GROMACS .gro file of C-alpha atoms in nm:
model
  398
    1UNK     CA    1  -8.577  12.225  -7.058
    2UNK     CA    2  -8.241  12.262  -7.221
    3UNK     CA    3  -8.163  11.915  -7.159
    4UNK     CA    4  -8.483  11.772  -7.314
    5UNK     CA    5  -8.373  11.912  -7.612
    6UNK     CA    6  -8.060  11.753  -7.602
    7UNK     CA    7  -8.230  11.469  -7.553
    8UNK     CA    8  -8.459  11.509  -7.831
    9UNK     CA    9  -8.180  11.614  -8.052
   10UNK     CA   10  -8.381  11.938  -8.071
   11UNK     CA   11  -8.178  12.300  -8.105
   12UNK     CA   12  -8.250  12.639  -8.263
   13UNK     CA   13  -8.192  12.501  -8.646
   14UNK     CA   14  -8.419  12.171  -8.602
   15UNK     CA   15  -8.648  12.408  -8.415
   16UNK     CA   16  -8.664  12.630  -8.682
   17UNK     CA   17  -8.727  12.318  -8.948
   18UNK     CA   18  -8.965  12.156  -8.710
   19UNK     CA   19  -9.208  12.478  -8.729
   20UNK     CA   20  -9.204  12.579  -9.079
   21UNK     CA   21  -9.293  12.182  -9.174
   22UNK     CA   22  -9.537  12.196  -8.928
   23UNK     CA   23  -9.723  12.494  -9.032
   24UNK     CA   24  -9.673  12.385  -9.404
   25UNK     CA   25  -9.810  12.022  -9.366
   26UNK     CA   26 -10.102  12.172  -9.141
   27UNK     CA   27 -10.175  12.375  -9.468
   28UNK     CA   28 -10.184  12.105  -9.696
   29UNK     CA   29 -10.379  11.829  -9.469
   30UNK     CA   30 -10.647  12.086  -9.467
   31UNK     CA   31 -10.735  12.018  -9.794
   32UNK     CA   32 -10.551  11.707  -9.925
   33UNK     CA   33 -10.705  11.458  -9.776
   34UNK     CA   34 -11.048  11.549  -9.943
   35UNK     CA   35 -10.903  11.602 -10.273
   36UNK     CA   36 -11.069  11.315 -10.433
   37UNK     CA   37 -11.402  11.341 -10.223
   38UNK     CA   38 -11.431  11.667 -10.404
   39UNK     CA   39 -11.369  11.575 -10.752
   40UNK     CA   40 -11.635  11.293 -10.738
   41UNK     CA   41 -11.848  11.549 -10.624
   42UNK     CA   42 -11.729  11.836 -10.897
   43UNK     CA   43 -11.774  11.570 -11.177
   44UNK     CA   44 -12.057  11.352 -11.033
   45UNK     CA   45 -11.897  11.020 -11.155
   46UNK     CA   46 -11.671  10.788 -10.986
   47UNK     CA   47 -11.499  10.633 -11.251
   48UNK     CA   48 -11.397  11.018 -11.373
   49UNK     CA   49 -11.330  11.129 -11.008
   50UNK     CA   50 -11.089  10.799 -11.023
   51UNK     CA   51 -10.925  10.916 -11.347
   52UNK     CA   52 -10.866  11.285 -11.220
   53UNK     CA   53 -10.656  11.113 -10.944
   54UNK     CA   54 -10.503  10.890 -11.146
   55UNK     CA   55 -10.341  11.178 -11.352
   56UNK     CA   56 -10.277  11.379 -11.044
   57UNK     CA   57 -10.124  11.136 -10.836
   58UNK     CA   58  -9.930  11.046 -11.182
   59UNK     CA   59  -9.812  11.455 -11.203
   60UNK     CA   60  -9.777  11.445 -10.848
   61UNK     CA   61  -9.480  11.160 -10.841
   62UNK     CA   62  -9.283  11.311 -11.120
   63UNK     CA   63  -9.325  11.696 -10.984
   64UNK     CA   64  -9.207  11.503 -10.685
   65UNK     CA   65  -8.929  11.356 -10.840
   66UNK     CA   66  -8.818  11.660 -10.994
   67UNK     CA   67  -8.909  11.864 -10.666
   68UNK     CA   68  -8.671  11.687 -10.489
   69UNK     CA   69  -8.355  11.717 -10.731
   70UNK     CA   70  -8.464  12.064 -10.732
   71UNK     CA   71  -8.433  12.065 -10.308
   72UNK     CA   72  -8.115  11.883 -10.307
   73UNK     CA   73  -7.961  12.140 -10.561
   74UNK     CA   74  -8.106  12.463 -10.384
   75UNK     CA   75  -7.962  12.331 -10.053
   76UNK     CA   76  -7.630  12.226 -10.133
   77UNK     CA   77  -7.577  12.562 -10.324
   78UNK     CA   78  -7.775  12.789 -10.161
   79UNK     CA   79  -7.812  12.631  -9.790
   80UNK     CA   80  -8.115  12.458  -9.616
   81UNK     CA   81  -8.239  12.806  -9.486
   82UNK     CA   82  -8.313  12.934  -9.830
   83UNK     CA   83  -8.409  12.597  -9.982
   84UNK     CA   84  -8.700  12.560  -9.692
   85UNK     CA   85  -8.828  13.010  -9.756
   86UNK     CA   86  -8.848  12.846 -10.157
   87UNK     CA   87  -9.027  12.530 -10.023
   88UNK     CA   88  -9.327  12.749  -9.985
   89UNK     CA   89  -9.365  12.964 -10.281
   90UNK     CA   90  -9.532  12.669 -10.539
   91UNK     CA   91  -9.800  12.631 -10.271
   92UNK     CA   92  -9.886  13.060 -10.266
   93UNK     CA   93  -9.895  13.033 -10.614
   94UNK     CA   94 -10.131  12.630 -10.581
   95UNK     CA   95 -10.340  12.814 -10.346
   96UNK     CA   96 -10.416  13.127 -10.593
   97UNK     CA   97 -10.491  12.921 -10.861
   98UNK     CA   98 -10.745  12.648 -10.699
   99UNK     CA   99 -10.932  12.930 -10.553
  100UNK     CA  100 -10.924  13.096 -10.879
  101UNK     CA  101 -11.080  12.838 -11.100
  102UNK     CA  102 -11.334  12.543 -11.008
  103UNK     CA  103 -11.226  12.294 -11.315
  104UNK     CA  104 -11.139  11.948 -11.294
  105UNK     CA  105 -10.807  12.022 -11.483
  106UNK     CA  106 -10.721  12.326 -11.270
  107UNK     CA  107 -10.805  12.168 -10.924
  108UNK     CA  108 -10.571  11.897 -11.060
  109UNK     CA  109 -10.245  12.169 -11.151
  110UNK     CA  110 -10.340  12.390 -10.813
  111UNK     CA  111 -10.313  12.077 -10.596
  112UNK     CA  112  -9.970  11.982 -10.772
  113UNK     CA  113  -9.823  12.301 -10.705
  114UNK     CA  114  -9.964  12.308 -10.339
  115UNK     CA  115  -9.800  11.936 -10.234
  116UNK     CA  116  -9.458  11.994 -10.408
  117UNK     CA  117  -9.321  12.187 -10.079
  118UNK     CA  118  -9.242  11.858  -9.935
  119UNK     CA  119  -8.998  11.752 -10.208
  120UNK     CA  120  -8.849  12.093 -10.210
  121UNK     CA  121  -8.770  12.095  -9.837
  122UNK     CA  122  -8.685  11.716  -9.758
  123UNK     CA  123  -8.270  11.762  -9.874
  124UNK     CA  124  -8.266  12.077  -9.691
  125UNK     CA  125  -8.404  11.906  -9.334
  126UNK     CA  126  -8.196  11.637  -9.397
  127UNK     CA  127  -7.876  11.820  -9.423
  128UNK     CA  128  -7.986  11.995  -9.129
  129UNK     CA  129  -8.024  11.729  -8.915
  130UNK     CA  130  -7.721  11.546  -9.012
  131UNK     CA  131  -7.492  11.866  -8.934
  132UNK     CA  132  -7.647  12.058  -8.634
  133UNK     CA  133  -7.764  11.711  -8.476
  134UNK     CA  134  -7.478  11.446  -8.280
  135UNK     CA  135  -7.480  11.099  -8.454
  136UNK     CA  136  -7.643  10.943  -8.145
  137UNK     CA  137  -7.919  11.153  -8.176
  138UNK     CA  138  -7.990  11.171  -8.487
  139UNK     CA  139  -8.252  10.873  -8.527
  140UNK     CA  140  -8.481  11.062  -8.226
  141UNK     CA  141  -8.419  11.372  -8.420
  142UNK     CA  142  -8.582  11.208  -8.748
  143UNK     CA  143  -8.868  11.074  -8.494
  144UNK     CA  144  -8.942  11.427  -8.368
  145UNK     CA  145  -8.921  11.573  -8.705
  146UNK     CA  146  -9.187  11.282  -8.806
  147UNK     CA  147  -9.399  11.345  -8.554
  148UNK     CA  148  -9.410  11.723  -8.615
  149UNK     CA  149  -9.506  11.605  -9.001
  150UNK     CA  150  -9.776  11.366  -8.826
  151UNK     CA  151  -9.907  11.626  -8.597
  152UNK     CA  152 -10.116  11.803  -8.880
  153UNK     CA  153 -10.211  11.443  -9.040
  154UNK     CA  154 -10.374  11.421  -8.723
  155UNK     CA  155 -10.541  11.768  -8.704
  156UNK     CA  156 -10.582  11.819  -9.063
  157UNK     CA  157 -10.827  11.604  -9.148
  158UNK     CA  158 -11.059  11.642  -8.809
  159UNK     CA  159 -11.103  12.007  -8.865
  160UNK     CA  160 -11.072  11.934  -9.281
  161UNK     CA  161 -11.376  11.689  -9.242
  162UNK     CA  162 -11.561  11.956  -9.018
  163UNK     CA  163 -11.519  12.256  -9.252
  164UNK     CA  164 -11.595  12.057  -9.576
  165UNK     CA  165 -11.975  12.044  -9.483
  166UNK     CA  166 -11.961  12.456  -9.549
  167UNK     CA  167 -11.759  12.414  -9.869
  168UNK     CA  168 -11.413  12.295  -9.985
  169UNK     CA  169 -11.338  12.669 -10.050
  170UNK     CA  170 -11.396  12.728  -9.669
  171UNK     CA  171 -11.069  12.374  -9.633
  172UNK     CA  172 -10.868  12.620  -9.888
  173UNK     CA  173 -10.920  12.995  -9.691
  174UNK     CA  174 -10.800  12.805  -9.368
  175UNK     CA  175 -10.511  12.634  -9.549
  176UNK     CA  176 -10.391  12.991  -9.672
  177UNK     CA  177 -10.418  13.160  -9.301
  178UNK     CA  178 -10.162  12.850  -9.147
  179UNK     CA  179  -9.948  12.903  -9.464
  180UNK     CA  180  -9.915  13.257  -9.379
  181UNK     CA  181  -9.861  13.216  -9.039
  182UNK     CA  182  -9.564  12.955  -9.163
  183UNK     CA  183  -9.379  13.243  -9.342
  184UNK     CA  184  -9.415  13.460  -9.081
  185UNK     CA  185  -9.255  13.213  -8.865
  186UNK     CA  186  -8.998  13.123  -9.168
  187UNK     CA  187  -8.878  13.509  -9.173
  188UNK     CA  188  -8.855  13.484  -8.788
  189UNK     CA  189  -8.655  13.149  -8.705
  190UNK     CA  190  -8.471  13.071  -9.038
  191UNK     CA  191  -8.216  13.361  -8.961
  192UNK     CA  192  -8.083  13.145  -8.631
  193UNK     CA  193  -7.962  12.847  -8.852
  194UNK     CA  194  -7.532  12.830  -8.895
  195UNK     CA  195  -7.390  12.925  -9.261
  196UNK     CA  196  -7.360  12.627  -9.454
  197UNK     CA  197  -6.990  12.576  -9.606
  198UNK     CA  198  -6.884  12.641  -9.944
  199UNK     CA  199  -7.062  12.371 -10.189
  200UNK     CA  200  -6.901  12.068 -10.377
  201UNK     CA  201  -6.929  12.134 -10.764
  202UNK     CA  202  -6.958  11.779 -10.853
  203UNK     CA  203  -7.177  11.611 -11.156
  204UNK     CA  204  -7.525  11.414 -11.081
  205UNK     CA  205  -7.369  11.116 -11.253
  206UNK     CA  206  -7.056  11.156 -10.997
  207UNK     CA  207  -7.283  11.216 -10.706
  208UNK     CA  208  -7.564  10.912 -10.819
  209UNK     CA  209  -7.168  10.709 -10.820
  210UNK     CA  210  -7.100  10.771 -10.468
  211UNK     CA  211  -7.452  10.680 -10.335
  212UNK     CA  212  -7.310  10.320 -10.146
  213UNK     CA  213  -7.447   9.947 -10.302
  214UNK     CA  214  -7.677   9.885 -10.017
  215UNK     CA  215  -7.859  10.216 -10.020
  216UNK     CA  216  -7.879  10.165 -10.423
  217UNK     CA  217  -8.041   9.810 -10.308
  218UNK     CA  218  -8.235   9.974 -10.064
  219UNK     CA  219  -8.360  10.233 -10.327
  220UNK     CA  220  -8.465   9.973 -10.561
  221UNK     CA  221  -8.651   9.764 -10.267
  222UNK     CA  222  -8.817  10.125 -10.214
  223UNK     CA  223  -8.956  10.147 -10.548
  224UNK     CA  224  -9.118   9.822 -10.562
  225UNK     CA  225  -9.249   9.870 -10.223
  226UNK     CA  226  -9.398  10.224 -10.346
  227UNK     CA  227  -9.547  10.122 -10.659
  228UNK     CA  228  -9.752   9.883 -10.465
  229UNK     CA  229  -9.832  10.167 -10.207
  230UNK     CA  230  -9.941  10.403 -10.484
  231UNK     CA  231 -10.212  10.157 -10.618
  232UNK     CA  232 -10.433  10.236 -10.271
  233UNK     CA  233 -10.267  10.549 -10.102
  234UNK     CA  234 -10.466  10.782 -10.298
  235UNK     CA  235 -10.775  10.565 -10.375
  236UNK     CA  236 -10.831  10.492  -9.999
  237UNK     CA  237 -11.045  10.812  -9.967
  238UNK     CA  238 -11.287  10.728 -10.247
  239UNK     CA  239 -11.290  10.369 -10.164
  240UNK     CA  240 -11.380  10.470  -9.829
  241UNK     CA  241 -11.639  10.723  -9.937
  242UNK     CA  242 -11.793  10.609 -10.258
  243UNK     CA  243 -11.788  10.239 -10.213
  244UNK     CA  244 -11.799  10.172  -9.888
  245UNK     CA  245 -12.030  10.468  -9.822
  246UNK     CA  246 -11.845  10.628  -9.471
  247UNK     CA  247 -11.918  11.027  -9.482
  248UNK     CA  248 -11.618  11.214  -9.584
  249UNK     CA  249 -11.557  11.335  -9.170
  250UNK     CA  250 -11.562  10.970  -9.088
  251UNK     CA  251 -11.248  10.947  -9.352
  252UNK     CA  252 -11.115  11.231  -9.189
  253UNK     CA  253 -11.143  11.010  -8.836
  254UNK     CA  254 -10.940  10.737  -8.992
  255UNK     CA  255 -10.687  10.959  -9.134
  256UNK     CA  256 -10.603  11.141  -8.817
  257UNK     CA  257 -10.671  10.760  -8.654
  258UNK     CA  258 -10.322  10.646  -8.862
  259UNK     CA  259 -10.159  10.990  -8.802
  260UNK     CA  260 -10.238  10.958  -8.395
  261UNK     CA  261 -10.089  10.571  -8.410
  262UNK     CA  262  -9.776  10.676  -8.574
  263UNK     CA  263  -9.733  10.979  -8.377
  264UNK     CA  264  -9.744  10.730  -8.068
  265UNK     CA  265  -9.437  10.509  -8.198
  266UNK     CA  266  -9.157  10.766  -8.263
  267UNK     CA  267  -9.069  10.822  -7.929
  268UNK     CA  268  -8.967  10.509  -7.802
  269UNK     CA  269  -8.901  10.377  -8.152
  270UNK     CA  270  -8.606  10.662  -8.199
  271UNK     CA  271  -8.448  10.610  -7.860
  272UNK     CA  272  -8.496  10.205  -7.906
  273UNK     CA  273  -8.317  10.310  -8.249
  274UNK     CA  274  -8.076  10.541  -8.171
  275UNK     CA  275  -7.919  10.238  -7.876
  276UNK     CA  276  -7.948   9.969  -8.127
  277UNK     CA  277  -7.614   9.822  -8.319
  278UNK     CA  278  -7.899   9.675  -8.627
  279UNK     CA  279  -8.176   9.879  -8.730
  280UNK     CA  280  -8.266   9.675  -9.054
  281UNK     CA  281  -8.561   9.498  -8.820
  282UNK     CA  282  -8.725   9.853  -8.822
  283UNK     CA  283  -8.740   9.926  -9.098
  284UNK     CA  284  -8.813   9.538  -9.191
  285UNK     CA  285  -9.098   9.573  -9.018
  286UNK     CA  286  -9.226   9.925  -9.205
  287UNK     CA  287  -9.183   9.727  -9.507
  288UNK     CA  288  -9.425   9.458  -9.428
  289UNK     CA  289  -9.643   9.668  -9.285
  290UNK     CA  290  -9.662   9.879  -9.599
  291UNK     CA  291  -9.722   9.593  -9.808
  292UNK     CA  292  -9.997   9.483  -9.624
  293UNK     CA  293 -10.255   9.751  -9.589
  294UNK     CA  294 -10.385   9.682  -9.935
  295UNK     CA  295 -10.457   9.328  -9.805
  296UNK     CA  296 -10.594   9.497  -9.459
  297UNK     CA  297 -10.856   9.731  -9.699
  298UNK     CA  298 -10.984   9.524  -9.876
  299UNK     CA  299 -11.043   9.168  -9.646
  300UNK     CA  300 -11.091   9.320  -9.324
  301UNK     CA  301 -11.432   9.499  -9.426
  302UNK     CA  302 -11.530   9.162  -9.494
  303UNK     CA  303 -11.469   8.969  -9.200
  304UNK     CA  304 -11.791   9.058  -9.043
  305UNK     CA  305 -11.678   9.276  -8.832
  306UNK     CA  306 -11.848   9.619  -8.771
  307UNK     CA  307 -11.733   9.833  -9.079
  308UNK     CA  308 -11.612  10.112  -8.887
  309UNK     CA  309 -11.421   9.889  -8.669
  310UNK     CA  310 -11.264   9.716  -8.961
  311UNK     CA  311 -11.148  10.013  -9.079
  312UNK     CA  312 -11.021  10.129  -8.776
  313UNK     CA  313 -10.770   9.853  -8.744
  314UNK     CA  314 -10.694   9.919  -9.080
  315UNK     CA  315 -10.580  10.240  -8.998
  316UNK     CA  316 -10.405  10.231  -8.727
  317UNK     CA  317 -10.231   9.946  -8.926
  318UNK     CA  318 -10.146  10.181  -9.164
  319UNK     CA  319 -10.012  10.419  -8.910
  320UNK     CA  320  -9.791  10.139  -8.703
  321UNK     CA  321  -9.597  10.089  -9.057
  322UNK     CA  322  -9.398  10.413  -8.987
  323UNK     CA  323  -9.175  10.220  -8.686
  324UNK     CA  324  -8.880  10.238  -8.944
  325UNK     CA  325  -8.929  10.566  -9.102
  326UNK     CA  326  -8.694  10.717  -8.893
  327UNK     CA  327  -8.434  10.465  -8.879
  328UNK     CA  328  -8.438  10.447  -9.252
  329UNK     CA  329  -8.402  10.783  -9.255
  330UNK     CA  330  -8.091  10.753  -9.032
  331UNK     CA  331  -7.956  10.503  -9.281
  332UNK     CA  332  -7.969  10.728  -9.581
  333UNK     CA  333  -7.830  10.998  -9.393
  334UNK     CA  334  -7.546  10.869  -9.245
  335UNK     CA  335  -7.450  10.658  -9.586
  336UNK     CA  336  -7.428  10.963  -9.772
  337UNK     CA  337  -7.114  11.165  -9.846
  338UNK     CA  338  -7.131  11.483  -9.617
  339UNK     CA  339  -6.980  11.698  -9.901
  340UNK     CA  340  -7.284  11.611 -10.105
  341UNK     CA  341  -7.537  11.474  -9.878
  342UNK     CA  342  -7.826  11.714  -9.942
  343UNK     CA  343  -7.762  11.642 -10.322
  344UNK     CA  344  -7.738  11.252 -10.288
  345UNK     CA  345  -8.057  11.249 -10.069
  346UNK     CA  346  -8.263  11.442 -10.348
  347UNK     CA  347  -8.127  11.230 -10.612
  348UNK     CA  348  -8.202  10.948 -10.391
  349UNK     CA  349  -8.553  11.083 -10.324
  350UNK     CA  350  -8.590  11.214 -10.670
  351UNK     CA  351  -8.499  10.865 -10.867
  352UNK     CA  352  -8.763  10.699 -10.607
  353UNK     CA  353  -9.102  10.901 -10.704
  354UNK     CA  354  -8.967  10.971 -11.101
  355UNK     CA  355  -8.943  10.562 -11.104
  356UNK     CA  356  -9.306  10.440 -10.933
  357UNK     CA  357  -9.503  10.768 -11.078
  358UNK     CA  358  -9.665  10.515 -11.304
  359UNK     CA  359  -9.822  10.310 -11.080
  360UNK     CA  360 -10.127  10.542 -11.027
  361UNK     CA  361 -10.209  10.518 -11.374
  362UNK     CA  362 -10.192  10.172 -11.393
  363UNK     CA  363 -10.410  10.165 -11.080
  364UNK     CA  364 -10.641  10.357 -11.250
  365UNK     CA  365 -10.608  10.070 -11.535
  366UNK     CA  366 -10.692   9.828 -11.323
  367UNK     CA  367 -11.021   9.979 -11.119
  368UNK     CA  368 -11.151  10.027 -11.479
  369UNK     CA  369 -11.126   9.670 -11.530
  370UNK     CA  370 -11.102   9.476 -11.237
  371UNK     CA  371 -11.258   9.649 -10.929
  372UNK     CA  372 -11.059   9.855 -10.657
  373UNK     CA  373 -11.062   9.509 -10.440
  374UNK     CA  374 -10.825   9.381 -10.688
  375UNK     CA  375 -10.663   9.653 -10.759
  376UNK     CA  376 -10.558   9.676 -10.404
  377UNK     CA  377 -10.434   9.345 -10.402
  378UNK     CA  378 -10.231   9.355 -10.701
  379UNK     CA  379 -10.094   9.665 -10.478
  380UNK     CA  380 -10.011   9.441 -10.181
  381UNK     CA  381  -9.864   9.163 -10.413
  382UNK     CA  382  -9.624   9.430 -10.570
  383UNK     CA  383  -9.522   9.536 -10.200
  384UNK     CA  384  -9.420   9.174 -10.074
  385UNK     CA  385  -9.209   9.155 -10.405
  386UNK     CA  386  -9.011   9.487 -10.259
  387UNK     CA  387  -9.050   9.325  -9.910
  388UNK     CA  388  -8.901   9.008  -9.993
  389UNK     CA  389  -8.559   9.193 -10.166
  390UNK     CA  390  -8.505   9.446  -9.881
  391UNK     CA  391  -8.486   9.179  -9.652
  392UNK     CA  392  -8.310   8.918  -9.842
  393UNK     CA  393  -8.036   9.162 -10.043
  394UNK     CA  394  -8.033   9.511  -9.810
  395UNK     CA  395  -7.808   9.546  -9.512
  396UNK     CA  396  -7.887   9.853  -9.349
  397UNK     CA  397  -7.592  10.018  -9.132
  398UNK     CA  398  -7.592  10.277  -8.865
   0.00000   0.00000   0.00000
């Protein structure tokens, strides 16, 4: 058994990560997923239900952005095992206040302060991962880590699409019993994690310095890739739902559907990875693949085939795009100072979401005026741009 761990570059600290961001994300994919479905049903009006998540998935990119400066700070002073107990004390507070009130406005705040754990926790697992975990192991490390994040994307959103026929309060209840049962296990498997050293007192603008040239190209490649991603990531449900009239368990389905398909890939992706001199081809390939499920949304349903089937492919598409995730990962990792990695990885993250936390907004612009159809592909046209420079200006090193 020991030696499957070894091989999965898994030991008591990733252990210890690997369950409290299981049990969180289970929490949140309760609910998250039906988000939208539930404020075109609170409001009664798709164009306001596509306004509300406009503004939230706005909010939600720059609490993001500032979440994750916030996670690289608390774990380079304080250590990843404290940085990942604070990662869950916005979503107590989320949970309290969307069970609380039954606004628009306050289902929009709740739901902030419920998805900003990820941001909070992301330095922390990173700097985890890069110091407990050998360098040849540390891209099937990142692969096991994603598929303990993908595990709930699968399970959320089966049992999510279930429960929402009693009531979205009944997704919420739920989501606070697996966030309880996270803490529990936080208090419990936290404590085996090794004392991190003494921390580096150096200045954002000294730290953003050090980041290398390729990982700044890489981060701008990112951003155009992600503004083109945000036009459809959190439209897809109501498109789904409103306009192409699928139930919201049949969403659910195709959620878990892309969760399952990506789960399936990190595996032999890592170890393919992890024995490979060039890993820019992964993550080449979860670049075009992110670009094109705008394109895949919109045309397929109109191919003729079955609409359930088209959607399907779709999202399994959708799921396949997450080949490079851990590889990229990897890359960020290992190009980062190790005095200030946990810092330069928040910064990194942080800069990324506080830069395309626009786009929903001007997605929102665009359904208004254009159609969603267009809207995606304006999406999938912004993507290629980001496509085209990460593969023509990025070199991405082991």
């Amino acid at each position: 058994m020991r030696r499957v761990g070894d091989w999965l570059g898994i030991n008591r600290a990733t252990l210890g990560v690997l369950v409290v961001v299981g049990g969180l994300g289970l929490s949140e994919e309760l609910w998250r997923n039906f988000l939208s479905i539930y404020l075109n049903v609170k409001t009664g009006d798709l164009a306001k239900a596509v306004g509300y998540m406009g503004i939230y998935s706005f909010l939600e990119n720059l609490v993001e952005g500032l979440g994750y400066f916030l996670g690289g700070t608390f774990a380079h002073r304080l250590g990843p095992r404290v940085a990942l107990a604070i990662s869950a004390v916005p979503m107590t507070v989320g949970f309290t206040l969307l069970l609380s009130l039954h606004e628009p406005w306050a289902i929009v705040i709740g739901a902030l302060l419920l998805t900003s754990w990820d941001p909070l926790s992301v330095p922390a697992t990173f700097e985890v991962v890069d110091s407990e975990v050998a360098a040849n192991r540390r891209n099937i490390a990142f692969s096991v880590q994603s598929m303990q994040k993908r595990i709930p994307k699968i399970i959320g959103p089966l049992i999510g699409g279930v429960v929402f026929a009693i009531g979205y309060w009944a997704n919420l209840w739920l989501a606070v019993g697996v966030l309880a049962a996270s803490v529990i296990a936080q208090v419990t498997l936290l404590g085996r994690m090794k004392p991190t050293p003494e921390p580096d007192p150096m200045p954002a603008r000294e730290v953003l310095a050090s980041i290398p040239p390729d990982l700044k190209r890489l981060l701008t490649a990112e951003i155009l890739l992600r503004w083109g991603d945000w036009f459809v990531r959190d439209f897809a449900a109501l498109y789904v739902v409103a306009v192409l009239g699928r139930s919201p368990a049949e969403y659910g389905l195709l959620a878990s559907l892309t969760a399952f398909t990506a789960l399936l890939t990190y595996i032999p992706v890592g170890k393919l990875a992890d024995r490979s001199s060039n890993m820019k081809p992964f993550v080449g390939i979860t670049f075009v693949l992110f670009a094109l499920f705008p394109f895949s949304l919109t045309l397929l349903p109109k191919t003729g085939l079955p609409l359930m089937t088209a959607l399907c492919i779709t999202f399994v598409l959708n799921g396949l795009r997450e080949i490079g995730e851990p590889a990229r990962k990897a890359a960020i990792t290992a190009g980062m100072p190790p005095r200030i990695r946990a810092r330069a990885v928040g910064l990194y993250w942080g800069l990324r979401s506080l830069f395309f936390c626009p786009a929903p907004l001007a997605a929102v612009w665009l359904w208004s005026h254009v159609g969603p159809e267009w809207t995606f592909l304006t999406g999938g046209a912004i993507g290629l741009c980001g496509t085209a420079w990460f593969l023509l200006r990025v070199r991405v090193s082991k």
